[in-house]
CSV table of C-alpha atoms (C1' of nucleotides) in Angstrom, one decimal:
chain,number,residue,atom,x,y,z
A,1,MET,CA,0.0,0.0,0.0
A,2,ALA,CA,1.5,3.3,-1.1
A,3,ARG,CA,1.2,6.1,1.4
A,4,ALA,CA,-0.8,9.1,0.5
A,5,GLY,CA,1.8,11.5,1.8
A,6,VAL,CA,-0.5,13.7,3.8
A,7,THR,CA,1.1,16.5,5.7
A,8,VAL,CA,-0.4,19.4,7.7
A,9,GLU,CA,0.9,21.8,5.1
A,10,ARG,CA,-0.7,20.0,2.2
A,11,LEU,CA,-3.9,19.7,4.2
A,12,THR,CA,-4.0,23.3,5.0
A,13,LEU,CA,-3.4,24.4,1.4
A,14,ALA,CA,-6.1,22.0,0.1
A,15,ALA,CA,-8.5,23.2,2.8
A,16,ALA,CA,-7.8,26.9,1.9
A,17,GLU,CA,-8.5,26.2,-1.8
A,18,LEU,CA,-11.7,24.3,-0.9
A,19,ALA,CA,-12.7,27.2,1.3
A,20,ASP,CA,-12.4,29.6,-1.6
A,21,GLN,CA,-14.5,27.3,-3.8
A,22,VAL,CA,-17.3,26.3,-1.4
A,23,GLY,CA,-17.0,28.5,1.6
A,24,VAL,CA,-15.2,27.9,5.0
A,25,GLU,CA,-18.4,26.4,6.5
A,26,ASN,CA,-18.2,23.6,4.0
A,27,VAL,CA,-14.6,22.7,4.5
A,28,THR,CA,-15.0,19.3,6.0
A,29,VAL,CA,-12.6,16.7,7.2
A,30,ALA,CA,-14.4,14.2,5.1
A,31,ALA,CA,-14.2,16.2,1.9
A,32,LEU,CA,-10.4,16.7,2.4
A,33,ALA,CA,-10.0,13.0,3.1
A,34,ARG,CA,-11.7,12.2,-0.2
A,35,GLN,CA,-9.5,14.6,-2.0
A,36,PHE,CA,-6.4,12.9,-0.6
A,37,GLY,CA,-7.8,9.5,-1.3
A,38,VAL,CA,-7.8,8.6,2.4
A,39,LYS,CA,-10.3,7.8,5.1
A,40,ASP,CA,-11.6,10.6,7.3
A,41,ALA,CA,-10.3,9.0,10.5
A,42,SER,CA,-6.8,9.0,9.1
A,43,LEU,CA,-6.7,12.8,9.1
A,44,TYR,CA,-7.0,12.9,12.8
A,45,PHE,CA,-3.5,11.7,12.9
A,46,HIS,CA,-2.5,15.1,11.5
A,47,LEU,CA,-5.2,17.3,13.0
A,48,LYS,CA,-6.6,17.6,16.5
A,49,ASN,CA,-10.1,18.3,15.1
A,50,ALA,CA,-12.0,20.1,12.4
A,51,GLN,CA,-11.7,23.4,14.1
A,52,GLU,CA,-7.9,23.3,13.8
A,53,LEU,CA,-8.4,23.1,10.0
A,54,ARG,CA,-10.2,26.4,10.0
A,55,VAL,CA,-7.6,28.0,12.3
A,56,ARG,CA,-4.9,26.9,10.0
A,57,ILE,CA,-6.7,28.4,7.0
A,58,ALA,CA,-6.9,31.6,8.9
A,59,LEU,CA,-3.2,31.6,9.8
A,60,LEU,CA,-2.3,30.9,6.2
A,61,ALA,CA,-4.5,33.7,5.0
A,62,LEU,CA,-3.1,36.2,7.5
A,63,ALA,CA,0.4,35.3,6.3
A,64,GLU,CA,-0.4,35.5,2.6
A,65,LEU,CA,-2.2,38.8,3.1
A,66,ALA,CA,0.7,40.2,5.1
A,67,ASP,CA,3.0,39.3,2.3
A,68,ARG,CA,0.8,41.0,-0.3
A,69,VAL,CA,0.4,44.1,1.7
A,70,ALA,CA,4.2,44.3,2.3
A,71,ALA,CA,4.8,44.0,-1.4
A,72,ALA,CA,2.2,46.7,-2.1
A,73,LEU,CA,3.6,49.1,0.4
A,74,ALA,CA,7.2,48.8,-0.8
A,75,GLY,CA,8.5,52.2,-1.8
A,76,ARG,CA,5.3,54.1,-1.2
A,77,ALA,CA,4.2,56.7,1.3
A,78,GLY,CA,1.2,58.9,2.1
A,79,LYS,CA,-1.9,58.4,0.1
A,80,ASP,CA,-0.1,56.2,-2.3
A,81,ALA,CA,0.6,53.8,0.4
A,82,LEU,CA,-2.9,54.0,1.7
A,83,VAL,CA,-4.4,53.1,-1.6
A,84,ALA,CA,-1.9,50.4,-2.3
A,85,PHE,CA,-2.6,48.8,1.1
A,86,ALA,CA,-6.4,49.1,0.6
A,87,ASN,CA,-6.3,47.6,-2.8
A,88,ALA,CA,-4.1,44.7,-1.8
A,89,TYR,CA,-6.5,44.0,1.0
A,90,ARG,CA,-9.6,44.1,-1.1
A,91,ASP,CA,-8.1,42.2,-4.0
A,92,TYR,CA,-7.0,39.4,-1.6
A,93,ALA,CA,-10.5,39.2,-0.1
A,94,ARG,CA,-12.0,39.0,-3.5
A,95,GLU,CA,-9.6,36.4,-4.9
A,96,HIS,CA,-9.8,34.3,-1.8
A,97,PRO,CA,-13.3,34.7,-0.2
A,98,GLY,CA,-13.0,31.5,1.8
A,99,ARG,CA,-9.6,32.3,3.2
A,100,TYR,CA,-10.8,35.8,4.0
A,101,ALA,CA,-13.8,34.5,5.8
A,102,ALA,CA,-11.6,32.2,7.8
A,103,MET,CA,-9.6,35.1,8.9
A,104,GLN,CA,-12.6,36.4,10.8
A,105,ILE,CA,-12.8,33.5,13.1
A,106,ASP,CA,-11.9,34.2,16.7
A,107,LEU,CA,-8.3,33.1,17.3
A,108,ASP,CA,-7.3,32.5,20.9
A,109,PRO,CA,-5.0,35.2,22.1
A,110,GLU,CA,-1.7,33.2,22.0
A,111,THR,CA,-2.4,31.9,18.4
A,112,ALA,CA,-3.3,35.5,17.4
A,113,ALA,CA,-0.2,36.9,18.9
A,114,ALA,CA,2.0,34.4,17.0
A,115,SER,CA,0.2,35.0,13.7
A,116,ALA,CA,1.0,37.3,10.8
A,117,GLY,CA,-1.8,39.5,12.1
A,118,VAL,CA,0.9,41.2,14.1
A,119,ARG,CA,2.9,42.0,11.0
A,120,HIS,CA,-0.3,43.3,9.5
A,121,ALA,CA,-0.9,45.6,12.4
A,122,GLU,CA,2.6,46.9,12.2
A,123,MET,CA,2.3,47.7,8.5
A,124,THR,CA,-1.0,49.5,9.1
A,125,ARG,CA,0.8,51.7,11.6
A,126,ALA,CA,3.6,52.3,9.1
A,127,ILE,CA,1.1,53.8,6.7
A,128,LEU,CA,0.0,56.3,9.3
A,129,ARG,CA,3.6,57.5,9.7
A,130,GLY,CA,3.0,59.5,6.6
A,131,TYR,CA,0.1,61.3,8.3
A,132,ARG,CA,2.0,62.2,11.4
A,133,LEU,CA,-0.4,61.2,14.0
A,134,SER,CA,0.6,60.6,17.6
A,135,GLU,CA,-1.0,58.4,20.2
A,136,PRO,CA,-3.7,57.8,20.9
A,137,ASP,CA,-4.9,59.3,17.7
A,138,GLN,CA,-2.8,56.8,15.8
A,139,THR,CA,-4.5,53.8,17.3
A,140,ASP,CA,-8.0,55.3,16.7
A,141,ALA,CA,-7.0,56.0,13.1
A,142,VAL,CA,-5.7,52.5,12.6
A,143,ARG,CA,-8.9,51.1,13.9
A,144,MET,CA,-11.0,53.3,11.8
A,145,MET,CA,-9.0,52.4,8.7
A,146,HIS,CA,-9.2,48.7,9.3
A,147,SER,CA,-12.9,49.0,10.1
A,148,THR,CA,-13.5,50.7,6.8
A,149,PHE,CA,-11.6,48.2,4.7
A,150,HIS,CA,-13.0,45.2,6.4
A,151,GLY,CA,-16.5,46.6,6.5
A,152,PHE,CA,-16.5,47.6,2.8
A,153,VAL,CA,-15.1,44.3,1.6
A,154,SER,CA,-17.4,42.3,3.8
A,155,LEU,CA,-20.6,44.2,2.8
A,156,GLU,CA,-19.6,44.1,-0.8
A,157,LYS,CA,-19.3,40.3,-0.6
A,158,THR,CA,-22.5,39.7,1.1
A,159,GLY,CA,-24.4,41.9,-1.3
A,160,GLY,CA,-25.0,44.8,1.0
A,161,PHE,CA,-24.4,47.3,-1.8
A,162,ARG,CA,-26.5,45.6,-4.4
A,163,HIS,CA,-29.6,47.7,-4.0
A,164,THR,CA,-27.9,50.8,-5.5
A,165,PRO,CA,-26.7,50.8,-9.1
A,166,ARG,CA,-23.5,52.8,-8.5
A,167,PRO,CA,-20.4,50.7,-9.2
A,168,THR,CA,-18.8,49.6,-6.0
A,169,ASP,CA,-15.3,50.3,-7.5
A,170,ASP,CA,-16.2,54.0,-7.6
A,171,SER,CA,-17.5,54.1,-4.1
A,172,TRP,CA,-14.3,52.3,-3.0
A,173,SER,CA,-12.0,54.9,-4.5
A,174,ARG,CA,-14.1,57.8,-3.1
A,175,THR,CA,-14.0,56.1,0.3
A,176,LEU,CA,-10.3,56.0,0.1
A,177,ASP,CA,-10.2,59.7,-0.9
A,178,ALA,CA,-12.4,60.4,2.2
A,179,LEU,CA,-10.2,58.3,4.4
A,180,ASP,CA,-7.1,60.1,3.1
A,181,ALA,CA,-8.8,63.4,3.8
A,182,VAL,CA,-9.7,62.6,7.3
A,183,LEU,CA,-6.3,61.2,8.1
A,184,THR,CA,-4.6,64.3,6.7
A,185,ASN,CA,-6.8,66.4,8.9
A,186,TRP,CA,-7.6,64.2,11.9
A,187,PRO,CA,-10.0,66.1,14.1
A,188,SER,CA,-8.4,67.1,17.4
A,189,ARG,CA,-10.4,67.1,20.5
B,1,MET,CA,-51.4,14.0,23.5
B,2,ALA,CA,-51.3,17.8,24.0
B,3,ARG,CA,-49.9,19.7,21.1
B,4,ALA,CA,-46.7,21.6,21.6
B,5,GLY,CA,-48.1,24.7,19.9
B,6,VAL,CA,-45.1,25.3,17.6
B,7,THR,CA,-45.4,28.2,15.2
B,8,VAL,CA,-42.9,29.8,12.9
B,9,GLU,CA,-42.9,32.9,15.0
B,10,ARG,CA,-42.1,31.1,18.2
B,11,LEU,CA,-39.5,29.1,16.4
B,12,THR,CA,-37.8,32.1,15.0
B,13,LEU,CA,-37.7,33.9,18.3
B,14,ALA,CA,-36.3,30.8,20.1
B,15,ALA,CA,-33.8,30.4,17.3
B,16,ALA,CA,-32.7,34.1,17.6
B,17,GLU,CA,-32.2,33.7,21.3
B,18,LEU,CA,-30.3,30.5,20.8
B,19,ALA,CA,-28.1,32.3,18.3
B,20,ASP,CA,-27.3,35.0,20.7
B,21,GLN,CA,-26.3,32.4,23.3
B,22,VAL,CA,-24.3,29.9,21.2
B,23,GLY,CA,-23.8,31.5,17.8
B,24,VAL,CA,-25.7,31.2,14.6
B,25,GLU,CA,-23.6,28.3,13.4
B,26,ASN,CA,-24.9,26.3,16.4
B,27,VAL,CA,-28.5,27.0,15.8
B,28,THR,CA,-29.7,23.6,14.9
B,29,VAL,CA,-33.1,22.2,14.1
B,30,ALA,CA,-32.5,19.4,16.6
B,31,ALA,CA,-31.7,21.8,19.4
B,32,LEU,CA,-34.8,23.8,18.8
B,33,ALA,CA,-36.9,20.6,18.7
B,34,ARG,CA,-35.5,19.7,22.0
B,35,GLN,CA,-36.4,23.1,23.4
B,36,PHE,CA,-40.0,22.7,22.2
B,37,GLY,CA,-40.2,19.2,23.5
B,38,VAL,CA,-40.8,17.9,20.0
B,39,LYS,CA,-39.0,15.6,17.5
B,40,ASP,CA,-36.7,17.2,14.9
B,41,ALA,CA,-38.7,15.9,12.0
B,42,SER,CA,-41.8,17.6,13.3
B,43,LEU,CA,-40.3,21.0,12.7
B,44,TYR,CA,-40.2,20.4,9.0
B,45,PHE,CA,-43.9,20.9,9.1
B,46,HIS,CA,-43.1,24.5,9.9
B,47,LEU,CA,-39.8,25.0,8.1
B,48,LYS,CA,-38.6,24.2,4.7
B,49,ASN,CA,-35.1,23.5,5.9
B,50,ALA,CA,-32.4,24.6,8.4
B,51,GLN,CA,-31.3,27.4,6.2
B,52,GLU,CA,-34.8,29.0,6.4
B,53,LEU,CA,-34.3,29.2,10.2
B,54,ARG,CA,-31.2,31.3,9.7
B,55,VAL,CA,-32.9,33.5,7.1
B,56,ARG,CA,-35.7,34.1,9.5
B,57,ILE,CA,-33.3,35.1,12.3
B,58,ALA,CA,-31.7,37.5,9.9
B,59,LEU,CA,-35.0,39.1,8.9
B,60,LEU,CA,-36.1,39.4,12.5
B,61,ALA,CA,-32.8,41.1,13.3
B,62,LEU,CA,-33.1,43.5,10.4
B,63,ALA,CA,-36.5,44.5,11.6
B,64,GLU,CA,-35.5,44.9,15.2
B,65,LEU,CA,-32.5,46.9,14.3
B,66,ALA,CA,-34.5,49.1,12.0
B,67,ASP,CA,-36.9,49.8,14.9
B,68,ARG,CA,-34.1,50.7,17.2
B,69,VAL,CA,-32.4,53.0,14.7
B,70,ALA,CA,-35.7,54.7,13.9
B,71,ALA,CA,-36.3,55.3,17.6
B,72,ALA,CA,-32.7,56.6,18.0
B,73,LEU,CA,-33.0,59.0,15.1
B,74,ALA,CA,-36.3,60.6,16.2
B,75,GLY,CA,-35.9,64.3,16.6
B,76,ARG,CA,-32.2,64.3,15.8
B,77,ALA,CA,-30.2,65.8,13.0
B,78,GLY,CA,-26.6,66.2,11.9
B,79,LYS,CA,-23.9,64.8,14.1
B,80,ASP,CA,-26.4,64.1,16.8
B,81,ALA,CA,-28.2,61.8,14.4
B,82,LEU,CA,-25.0,60.2,13.2
B,83,VAL,CA,-23.9,59.3,16.7
B,84,ALA,CA,-27.4,58.1,17.7
B,85,PHE,CA,-27.5,55.9,14.7
B,86,ALA,CA,-24.1,54.5,15.2
B,87,ASN,CA,-24.6,53.7,18.9
B,88,ALA,CA,-28.0,52.1,18.2
B,89,TYR,CA,-26.3,49.9,15.6
B,90,ARG,CA,-23.3,49.0,17.8
B,91,ASP,CA,-25.4,48.4,20.9
B,92,TYR,CA,-27.7,46.1,19.0
B,93,ALA,CA,-24.8,44.1,17.7
B,94,ARG,CA,-23.3,43.7,21.1
B,95,GLU,CA,-26.6,42.8,22.8
B,96,HIS,CA,-27.5,40.3,20.1
B,97,PRO,CA,-24.3,38.9,18.6
B,98,GLY,CA,-26.0,35.9,17.1
B,99,ARG,CA,-28.8,37.9,15.5
B,100,TYR,CA,-26.2,40.4,14.2
B,101,ALA,CA,-24.1,37.6,12.7
B,102,ALA,CA,-27.2,36.2,11.1
B,103,MET,CA,-27.8,39.5,9.4
B,104,GLN,CA,-24.6,39.0,7.4
B,105,ILE,CA,-25.8,36.0,5.6
B,106,ASP,CA,-26.4,36.4,1.9
B,107,LEU,CA,-30.2,36.9,1.4
B,108,ASP,CA,-31.5,36.2,-2.1
B,109,PRO,CA,-32.5,39.5,-3.8
B,110,GLU,CA,-36.3,39.2,-3.4
B,111,THR,CA,-36.1,38.4,0.3
B,112,ALA,CA,-33.6,41.2,0.8
B,113,ALA,CA,-35.9,43.6,-1.1
B,114,ALA,CA,-38.8,42.7,1.1
B,115,SER,CA,-36.8,42.9,4.3
B,116,ALA,CA,-36.4,45.7,6.8
B,117,GLY,CA,-32.9,46.3,5.3
B,118,VAL,CA,-34.7,48.7,3.0
B,119,ARG,CA,-35.9,50.8,5.9
B,120,HIS,CA,-32.5,50.7,7.2
B,121,ALA,CA,-31.0,52.0,4.0
B,122,GLU,CA,-33.6,54.8,3.9
B,123,MET,CA,-32.7,55.9,7.4
B,124,THR,CA,-29.0,55.9,6.6
B,125,ARG,CA,-29.7,58.3,3.7
B,126,ALA,CA,-31.9,60.4,6.0
B,127,ILE,CA,-28.9,61.0,8.2
B,128,LEU,CA,-26.9,62.3,5.3
B,129,ARG,CA,-29.5,64.9,4.5
B,130,GLY,CA,-28.0,66.9,7.3
B,131,TYR,CA,-24.7,66.9,5.4
B,132,ARG,CA,-26.1,68.1,2.2
B,133,LEU,CA,-24.5,65.6,-0.2
B,134,SER,CA,-25.8,65.0,-3.6
B,135,GLU,CA,-25.5,61.9,-5.8
B,136,PRO,CA,-23.3,60.1,-6.3
B,137,ASP,CA,-21.5,61.4,-3.3
B,138,GLN,CA,-24.4,60.5,-1.1
B,139,THR,CA,-24.2,56.8,-2.1
B,140,ASP,CA,-20.5,56.7,-1.6
B,141,ALA,CA,-20.9,58.3,1.8
B,142,VAL,CA,-23.6,55.9,2.8
B,143,ARG,CA,-21.4,53.0,1.8
B,144,MET,CA,-18.5,54.3,3.7
B,145,MET,CA,-20.6,55.0,6.8
B,146,HIS,CA,-22.1,51.5,6.8
B,147,SER,CA,-18.7,50.0,6.2
B,148,THR,CA,-17.2,51.8,9.1
B,149,PHE,CA,-19.9,50.8,11.5
B,150,HIS,CA,-20.1,47.2,10.4
B,151,GLY,CA,-16.3,46.9,10.2
B,152,PHE,CA,-15.7,48.3,13.6
B,153,VAL,CA,-18.4,46.3,15.3
B,154,SER,CA,-17.3,43.1,13.5
B,155,LEU,CA,-13.6,43.5,14.3
B,156,GLU,CA,-14.4,44.5,17.9
B,157,LYS,CA,-16.4,41.3,18.3
B,158,THR,CA,-13.8,38.9,16.8
B,159,GLY,CA,-11.1,40.5,18.9
B,160,GLY,CA,-9.3,42.4,16.2
B,161,PHE,CA,-8.6,45.3,18.5
B,162,ARG,CA,-7.5,43.3,21.4
B,163,HIS,CA,-3.8,43.7,20.9
B,164,THR,CA,-3.8,47.4,21.7
B,165,PRO,CA,-4.8,48.5,25.3
B,166,ARG,CA,-6.7,51.6,24.2
B,167,PRO,CA,-10.4,51.3,25.2
B,168,THR,CA,-12.5,50.5,22.1
B,169,ASP,CA,-15.2,52.9,23.3
B,170,ASP,CA,-12.7,55.8,23.0
B,171,SER,CA,-11.7,54.7,19.5
B,172,TRP,CA,-15.3,54.4,18.6
B,173,SER,CA,-16.2,57.9,19.5
B,174,ARG,CA,-13.2,59.3,17.8
B,175,THR,CA,-14.1,57.3,14.7
B,176,LEU,CA,-17.5,59.0,14.8
B,177,ASP,CA,-15.8,62.4,15.1
B,178,ALA,CA,-13.7,61.6,12.1
B,179,LEU,CA,-16.7,60.3,10.2
B,180,ASP,CA,-18.6,63.5,11.0
B,181,ALA,CA,-15.7,65.6,9.9
B,182,VAL,CA,-15.3,63.9,6.6
B,183,LEU,CA,-19.0,64.0,5.9
B,184,THR,CA,-19.1,67.7,6.7
B,185,ASN,CA,-16.2,68.2,4.3
B,186,TRP,CA,-16.7,65.5,1.7
B,187,PRO,CA,-13.7,65.7,-0.7
B,188,SER,CA,-14.9,66.7,-4.1
B,189,ARG,CA,-13.1,65.4,-7.2
C,1,DT,C1',-73.5,14.3,18.5
C,2,DT,C1',-71.1,12.2,14.9
C,3,DC,C1',-68.5,12.5,10.7
C,4,DT,C1',-64.7,14.3,8.1
C,5,DC,C1',-60.8,16.9,7.0
C,6,DT,C1',-56.9,19.3,8.1
C,7,DT,C1',-53.2,20.3,11.1
C,8,DG,C1',-49.7,18.9,14.1
C,9,DC,C1',-47.2,15.7,15.8
C,10,DC,C1',-45.1,10.9,15.5
C,11,DT,C1',-41.7,6.8,14.1
C,12,DA,C1',-38.6,5.0,10.9
C,13,DA,C1',-34.8,5.4,8.2
C,14,DG,C1',-31.0,7.0,5.2
C,15,DA,C1',-27.1,10.2,4.2
C,16,DG,C1',-23.4,12.8,6.0
C,17,DG,C1',-20.1,14.7,9.2
C,18,DG,C1',-17.1,14.5,13.6
C,19,DC,C1',-14.4,11.7,16.3
C,20,DT,C1',-12.3,7.6,19.2
C,21,DA,C1',-10.3,3.1,19.8
C,22,DG,C1',-7.6,-0.3,18.3
C,23,DG,C1',-5.1,-2.7,14.7
C,24,DC,C1',-2.0,-3.5,10.8
C,25,DT,C1',1.9,-2.1,7.7
C,26,DA,C1',5.6,0.3,5.7
C,27,DC,C1',9.4,2.9,6.5
C,28,DT,C1',13.5,4.5,9.5
C,29,DA,C1',17.3,4.2,12.5
C,30,DC,C1',20.2,1.5,14.7
D,1,DG,C1',17.7,-7.6,10.5
D,2,DT,C1',15.1,-6.0,13.9
D,3,DA,C1',12.6,-2.5,16.9
D,4,DG,C1',10.0,1.3,16.9
D,5,DT,C1',7.2,4.7,15.1
D,6,DA,C1',4.6,7.1,11.6
D,7,DG,C1',0.8,6.6,8.5
D,8,DC,C1',-2.9,4.5,7.3
D,9,DC,C1',-7.2,1.4,8.0
D,10,DT,C1',-11.8,-0.6,10.0
D,11,DA,C1',-15.4,-0.5,13.2
D,12,DG,C1',-18.4,2.0,15.5
D,13,DC,C1',-20.7,5.8,18.1
D,14,DC,C1',-23.1,10.2,18.3
D,15,DC,C1',-25.1,14.1,16.1
D,16,DT,C1',-27.5,16.7,12.4
D,17,DC,C1',-30.5,17.1,8.3
D,18,DT,C1',-34.1,15.5,5.8
D,19,DT,C1',-37.9,12.5,3.6
D,20,DA,C1',-41.8,9.3,3.8
D,21,DG,C1',-45.6,7.6,5.7
D,22,DG,C1',-48.8,7.2,9.7
D,23,DC,C1',-51.9,8.5,13.5
D,24,DA,C1',-54.6,11.5,16.4
D,25,DA,C1',-56.5,16.0,18.0
D,26,DG,C1',-59.3,19.5,17.1
D,27,DA,C1',-62.5,22.4,13.9
D,28,DG,C1',-66.3,22.7,11.2
D,29,DA,C1',-70.3,20.6,8.9
D,30,DA,C1',-74.2,17.6,8.9
DNA sequence: TTCTCTTGCCTAAGAGGGCTAGGCTACTAC
DNA sequence: GTAGTAGCCTAGCCCTCTTAGGCAAGAGAA
């Protein structure tokens, strides 16, 4: 009997691709086992449980996204950097809806701290250097920025913007303009 | 044999409460049946399938949220209205995490059009009357506003802000300040 | 009251998925 | 070559979703 050669890495990658195709909620241990030509029970040698699969997809996605963002930010500053970051973020979410959805699951604190989410947060702060904000304004601005990106992408995906004919791409770029404007002129108390 | 007195309304309400307690993904036909002292199969007399349950939770939540927002907006205008809307939205999401999560599922177009989401959208536009924006700026602004609210609430819930000590309430109110500022001075092309 | 029809529940049963326990086998290291 | 372990298997349990078919309670008509 030849071995199937299952590894956690291969499982995670296959799970991520499955997630993009059918949604995270449909990423099942059984489906993966079929894909690898192996029985479901066998996968529990590599995984603690089905939840671990989703967590691993999330961590993979966080790392991939961080890489993309890093590449997009290289050599840019100010609004240029903002737009590049935003587009990298949105593009990733659209290309990988399942991976993106997995990112939203609640990671336990230690896992989150060890994840690429940290790199992500650092880069977000890096963008704001161009806008010369000091604490705590910087934290507030980071949170607003992240909220705007995530909210937009998320609503766009679930069809929240469907009832108005205006192209979402247009609204997106105007939202980035607005974000740039408010960061440039952050309201002081 | 006394009848259990199951109705779609009672089912939906129980499902919504269950969702708030254990999450939408754990709202199961079987669990509801247990709660009503009835066999699972019996519920299919009232429901088409398990998905319908989640849709009904979503519709209930949309209606409840629309009511809350309407109440919050009464007699307010400008930034006052913006803040009232935002807080009503966030409070609802925090009090009813399961219902809120259910709201994010993808409703098919006709269902969505018949839902209270429409009322919601109208009220959002009503806020913007105070800021005197004309189309298409108004649509862009509505989308940005909604994105910010949803994004913030969503990230707050999944722990996305946990790595920074700053109280999220503070970031929230500063975000609203910023939103007010950018709406007041919407960047023209 | 009695008959009838509909409504609301039931049992039975199959298809999946999650997961554990225990066993066999192929490779690895000595 | 042998011991040990890593990688897979079968069997089996529980849970959920869903369909099919049956029976009884209650409402309305005769």
